[in-house]
Amino acid sequence: MSLRNIADAFPEVTAAATSFGLSMTEATALVLPMVAAGFQVGASANSMKVSLQRMVAMTKQNTEILSGLHDALGKDFEYSAGVGMHNIQQLADAYANLVKDVSKGGKGKQGALELFSRLFGVRQGPRMETAIAQLAAFQKQLDTTGTLESTVAK
């Protein structure tokens, strides 16, 4: 990933990110994992744009899918349509619970990939799953570090 990649992505993501309430830093944080995973910059930027639009204006089908997951997973899957980084964080938190092993009450990695493909489309789904998976892993690391620091400070 280079600054050139980021520059190439900006024209595609700027309007969608701004209307979704994301800063360019936050928008870049969504595109970077896609490009790092080997997806092309233009396709990744377009996926982010389309996916953000779908997050704001949920279809009836997507609303029903999310409702069903909430019913199945309870408080471990809290997500609803909306805008802003809070909404992305909510999706990353829900993702972390969704990918738990099926024996532990989750749907597994395959279930998460199927969900993202249904929510965001077959082309955008895998890219968004990659981005949200990386954000969830990053959040988990931040939480672990914060917990360790709190323990040491005591």
mmCIF file of C-alpha atoms in Angstrom:
data_model
loop_
_atom_site.group_PDB
_atom_site.id
_atom_site.type_symbol
_atom_site.label_atom_id
_atom_site.label_comp_id
_atom_site.label_asym_id
_atom_site.label_seq_id
_atom_site.Cartn_x
_atom_site.Cartn_y
_atom_site.Cartn_z
ATOM 1 C CA MET A 1 0.000 0.000 0.000
ATOM 2 C CA SER A 2 1.408 3.336 -0.986
ATOM 3 C CA LEU A 3 0.409 6.972 -0.845
ATOM 4 C CA ARG A 4 -0.282 6.649 -4.565
ATOM 5 C CA ASN A 5 -2.903 3.968 -3.789
ATOM 6 C CA ILE A 6 -4.556 6.279 -1.288
ATOM 7 C CA ALA A 7 -4.503 9.151 -3.785
ATOM 8 C CA ASP A 8 -6.046 6.896 -6.435
ATOM 9 C CA ALA A 9 -8.839 5.856 -4.054
ATOM 10 C CA PHE A 10 -9.801 9.358 -2.886
ATOM 11 C CA PRO A 11 -11.832 10.477 -5.928
ATOM 12 C CA GLU A 12 -13.998 7.381 -5.603
ATOM 13 C CA VAL A 13 -14.511 7.468 -1.820
ATOM 14 C CA THR A 14 -14.588 11.166 -0.935
ATOM 15 C CA ALA A 15 -18.272 11.905 -1.543
ATOM 16 C CA ALA A 16 -19.529 8.654 -0.006
ATOM 17 C CA ALA A 17 -17.259 8.954 3.021
ATOM 18 C CA THR A 18 -18.245 12.571 3.615
ATOM 19 C CA SER A 19 -21.967 11.857 3.340
ATOM 20 C CA PHE A 20 -21.496 8.855 5.661
ATOM 21 C CA GLY A 21 -19.743 11.086 8.197
ATOM 22 C CA LEU A 22 -16.259 9.597 7.861
ATOM 23 C CA SER A 23 -13.032 11.531 7.785
ATOM 24 C CA MET A 24 -10.589 10.756 5.000
ATOM 25 C CA THR A 25 -8.429 8.960 7.591
ATOM 26 C CA GLU A 26 -11.368 6.709 8.494
ATOM 27 C CA ALA A 27 -12.196 6.123 4.824
ATOM 28 C CA THR A 28 -8.576 5.187 4.188
ATOM 29 C CA ALA A 29 -8.739 2.737 7.111
ATOM 30 C CA LEU A 30 -11.519 0.912 5.253
ATOM 31 C CA VAL A 31 -9.736 0.804 1.894
ATOM 32 C CA LEU A 32 -6.242 -0.108 3.167
ATOM 33 C CA PRO A 33 -7.050 -3.679 4.281
ATOM 34 C CA MET A 34 -8.685 -4.416 0.934
ATOM 35 C CA VAL A 35 -5.675 -3.268 -1.057
ATOM 36 C CA ALA A 36 -3.278 -4.987 1.345
ATOM 37 C CA ALA A 37 -5.203 -8.244 0.765
ATOM 38 C CA GLY A 38 -4.574 -7.930 -2.976
ATOM 39 C CA PHE A 39 -7.771 -6.300 -4.198
ATOM 40 C CA GLN A 40 -7.290 -3.535 -6.775
ATOM 41 C CA VAL A 41 -7.445 0.045 -5.514
ATOM 42 C CA GLY A 42 -10.248 1.170 -7.839
ATOM 43 C CA ALA A 43 -12.413 -1.857 -7.112
ATOM 44 C CA SER A 44 -11.800 -1.477 -3.373
ATOM 45 C CA ALA A 45 -12.692 2.199 -3.401
ATOM 46 C CA ASN A 46 -15.851 1.460 -5.383
ATOM 47 C CA SER A 47 -16.755 -1.352 -2.975
ATOM 48 C CA MET A 48 -16.415 0.977 -0.030
ATOM 49 C CA LYS A 49 -18.588 3.594 -1.719
ATOM 50 C CA VAL A 50 -21.345 1.125 -2.651
ATOM 51 C CA SER A 51 -21.202 -0.582 0.753
ATOM 52 C CA LEU A 52 -21.511 2.700 2.650
ATOM 53 C CA GLN A 53 -24.558 3.544 0.564
ATOM 54 C CA ARG A 54 -26.062 0.154 1.413
ATOM 55 C CA MET A 55 -25.337 0.671 5.105
ATOM 56 C CA VAL A 56 -27.353 3.872 5.129
ATOM 57 C CA ALA A 57 -30.283 2.713 2.997
ATOM 58 C CA MET A 58 -30.893 -0.892 4.008
ATOM 59 C CA THR A 59 -33.084 -3.005 1.795
ATOM 60 C CA LYS A 60 -35.978 -4.917 3.321
ATOM 61 C CA GLN A 61 -34.041 -8.146 2.737
ATOM 62 C CA ASN A 62 -30.967 -6.830 4.565
ATOM 63 C CA THR A 63 -33.082 -5.582 7.456
ATOM 64 C CA GLU A 64 -34.616 -9.048 7.775
ATOM 65 C CA ILE A 65 -31.191 -10.740 7.637
ATOM 66 C CA LEU A 66 -29.838 -8.496 10.393
ATOM 67 C CA SER A 67 -32.961 -8.984 12.470
ATOM 68 C CA GLY A 68 -32.599 -12.756 12.150
ATOM 69 C CA LEU A 69 -28.964 -12.604 13.232
ATOM 70 C CA HIS A 70 -29.881 -10.438 16.187
ATOM 71 C CA ASP A 71 -32.549 -12.963 17.167
ATOM 72 C CA ALA A 72 -30.069 -15.842 16.821
ATOM 73 C CA LEU A 73 -27.061 -14.201 18.488
ATOM 74 C CA GLY A 74 -28.820 -11.831 20.884
ATOM 75 C CA LYS A 75 -26.814 -8.949 22.305
ATOM 76 C CA ASP A 76 -23.694 -10.329 20.597
ATOM 77 C CA PHE A 77 -24.995 -9.009 17.286
ATOM 78 C CA GLU A 78 -26.038 -5.378 17.549
ATOM 79 C CA TYR A 79 -26.173 -3.618 14.195
ATOM 80 C CA SER A 80 -28.599 -1.327 12.422
ATOM 81 C CA ALA A 81 -28.478 1.093 9.514
ATOM 82 C CA GLY A 82 -26.865 4.424 10.196
ATOM 83 C CA VAL A 83 -23.948 6.714 9.469
ATOM 84 C CA GLY A 84 -20.603 7.552 11.000
ATOM 85 C CA MET A 85 -17.655 5.723 12.458
ATOM 86 C CA HIS A 86 -19.864 4.546 15.315
ATOM 87 C CA ASN A 87 -21.807 2.495 12.761
ATOM 88 C CA ILE A 88 -18.584 0.991 11.352
ATOM 89 C CA GLN A 89 -17.448 0.188 14.906
ATOM 90 C CA GLN A 90 -20.798 -1.429 15.619
ATOM 91 C CA LEU A 91 -20.341 -3.625 12.534
ATOM 92 C CA ALA A 92 -16.774 -4.556 13.562
ATOM 93 C CA ASP A 93 -17.962 -5.496 17.063
ATOM 94 C CA ALA A 94 -20.817 -7.570 15.631
ATOM 95 C CA TYR A 95 -18.358 -9.209 13.214
ATOM 96 C CA ALA A 96 -16.087 -10.297 16.065
ATOM 97 C CA ASN A 97 -19.008 -12.149 17.647
ATOM 98 C CA LEU A 98 -20.339 -13.449 14.348
ATOM 99 C CA VAL A 99 -17.098 -15.235 13.366
ATOM 100 C CA LYS A 100 -16.891 -17.166 16.598
ATOM 101 C CA ASP A 101 -16.731 -20.888 16.025
ATOM 102 C CA VAL A 102 -20.140 -22.415 15.452
ATOM 103 C CA SER A 103 -19.659 -24.556 18.568
ATOM 104 C CA LYS A 104 -19.317 -21.324 20.553
ATOM 105 C CA GLY A 105 -22.542 -19.827 19.226
ATOM 106 C CA GLY A 106 -21.159 -17.983 16.198
ATOM 107 C CA LYS A 107 -21.576 -18.500 12.478
ATOM 108 C CA GLY A 108 -17.877 -18.977 11.657
ATOM 109 C CA LYS A 109 -15.789 -17.288 8.985
ATOM 110 C CA GLN A 110 -17.921 -18.783 6.185
ATOM 111 C CA GLY A 111 -21.094 -17.459 7.794
ATOM 112 C CA ALA A 112 -19.565 -13.990 8.051
ATOM 113 C CA LEU A 113 -18.502 -14.032 4.417
ATOM 114 C CA GLU A 114 -22.005 -15.104 3.355
ATOM 115 C CA LEU A 115 -23.529 -12.315 5.451
ATOM 116 C CA PHE A 116 -21.280 -9.668 3.915
ATOM 117 C CA SER A 117 -22.016 -10.965 0.417
ATOM 118 C CA ARG A 118 -25.756 -10.680 1.105
ATOM 119 C CA LEU A 119 -25.515 -7.259 2.729
ATOM 120 C CA PHE A 120 -23.096 -5.615 0.323
ATOM 121 C CA GLY A 121 -23.337 -7.722 -2.832
ATOM 122 C CA VAL A 122 -21.283 -10.572 -4.207
ATOM 123 C CA ARG A 123 -18.493 -8.286 -5.476
ATOM 124 C CA GLN A 124 -18.359 -5.893 -2.520
ATOM 125 C CA GLY A 125 -18.999 -8.455 0.219
ATOM 126 C CA PRO A 126 -15.563 -10.120 0.317
ATOM 127 C CA ARG A 127 -13.815 -6.761 0.200
ATOM 128 C CA MET A 128 -15.894 -5.331 3.036
ATOM 129 C CA GLU A 129 -15.475 -8.549 5.023
ATOM 130 C CA THR A 130 -11.712 -8.140 4.672
ATOM 131 C CA ALA A 131 -11.838 -4.526 5.859
ATOM 132 C CA ILE A 132 -14.177 -5.169 8.791
ATOM 133 C CA ALA A 133 -12.227 -8.297 9.811
ATOM 134 C CA GLN A 134 -9.045 -6.225 9.988
ATOM 135 C CA LEU A 135 -10.780 -3.454 11.951
ATOM 136 C CA ALA A 136 -12.180 -6.051 14.382
ATOM 137 C CA ALA A 137 -8.709 -7.577 14.828
ATOM 138 C CA PHE A 138 -7.240 -4.119 15.392
ATOM 139 C CA GLN A 139 -9.920 -3.318 17.974
ATOM 140 C CA LYS A 140 -9.273 -6.603 19.759
ATOM 141 C CA GLN A 141 -5.570 -5.759 19.944
ATOM 142 C CA LEU A 142 -6.352 -2.281 21.293
ATOM 143 C CA ASP A 143 -8.656 -3.780 23.927
ATOM 144 C CA THR A 144 -5.998 -6.341 24.935
ATOM 145 C CA THR A 145 -3.320 -3.666 25.165
ATOM 146 C CA GLY A 146 -5.589 -1.413 27.216
ATOM 147 C CA THR A 147 -6.413 -4.269 29.590
ATOM 148 C CA LEU A 148 -2.744 -5.137 30.015
ATOM 149 C CA GLU A 149 -1.835 -1.509 30.697
ATOM 150 C CA SER A 150 -4.620 -1.247 33.291
ATOM 151 C CA THR A 151 -3.401 -4.415 35.001
ATOM 152 C CA VAL A 152 0.198 -3.176 35.099
ATOM 153 C CA ALA A 153 -0.882 0.246 36.416
ATOM 154 C CA LYS A 154 -2.612 -1.345 39.409
#
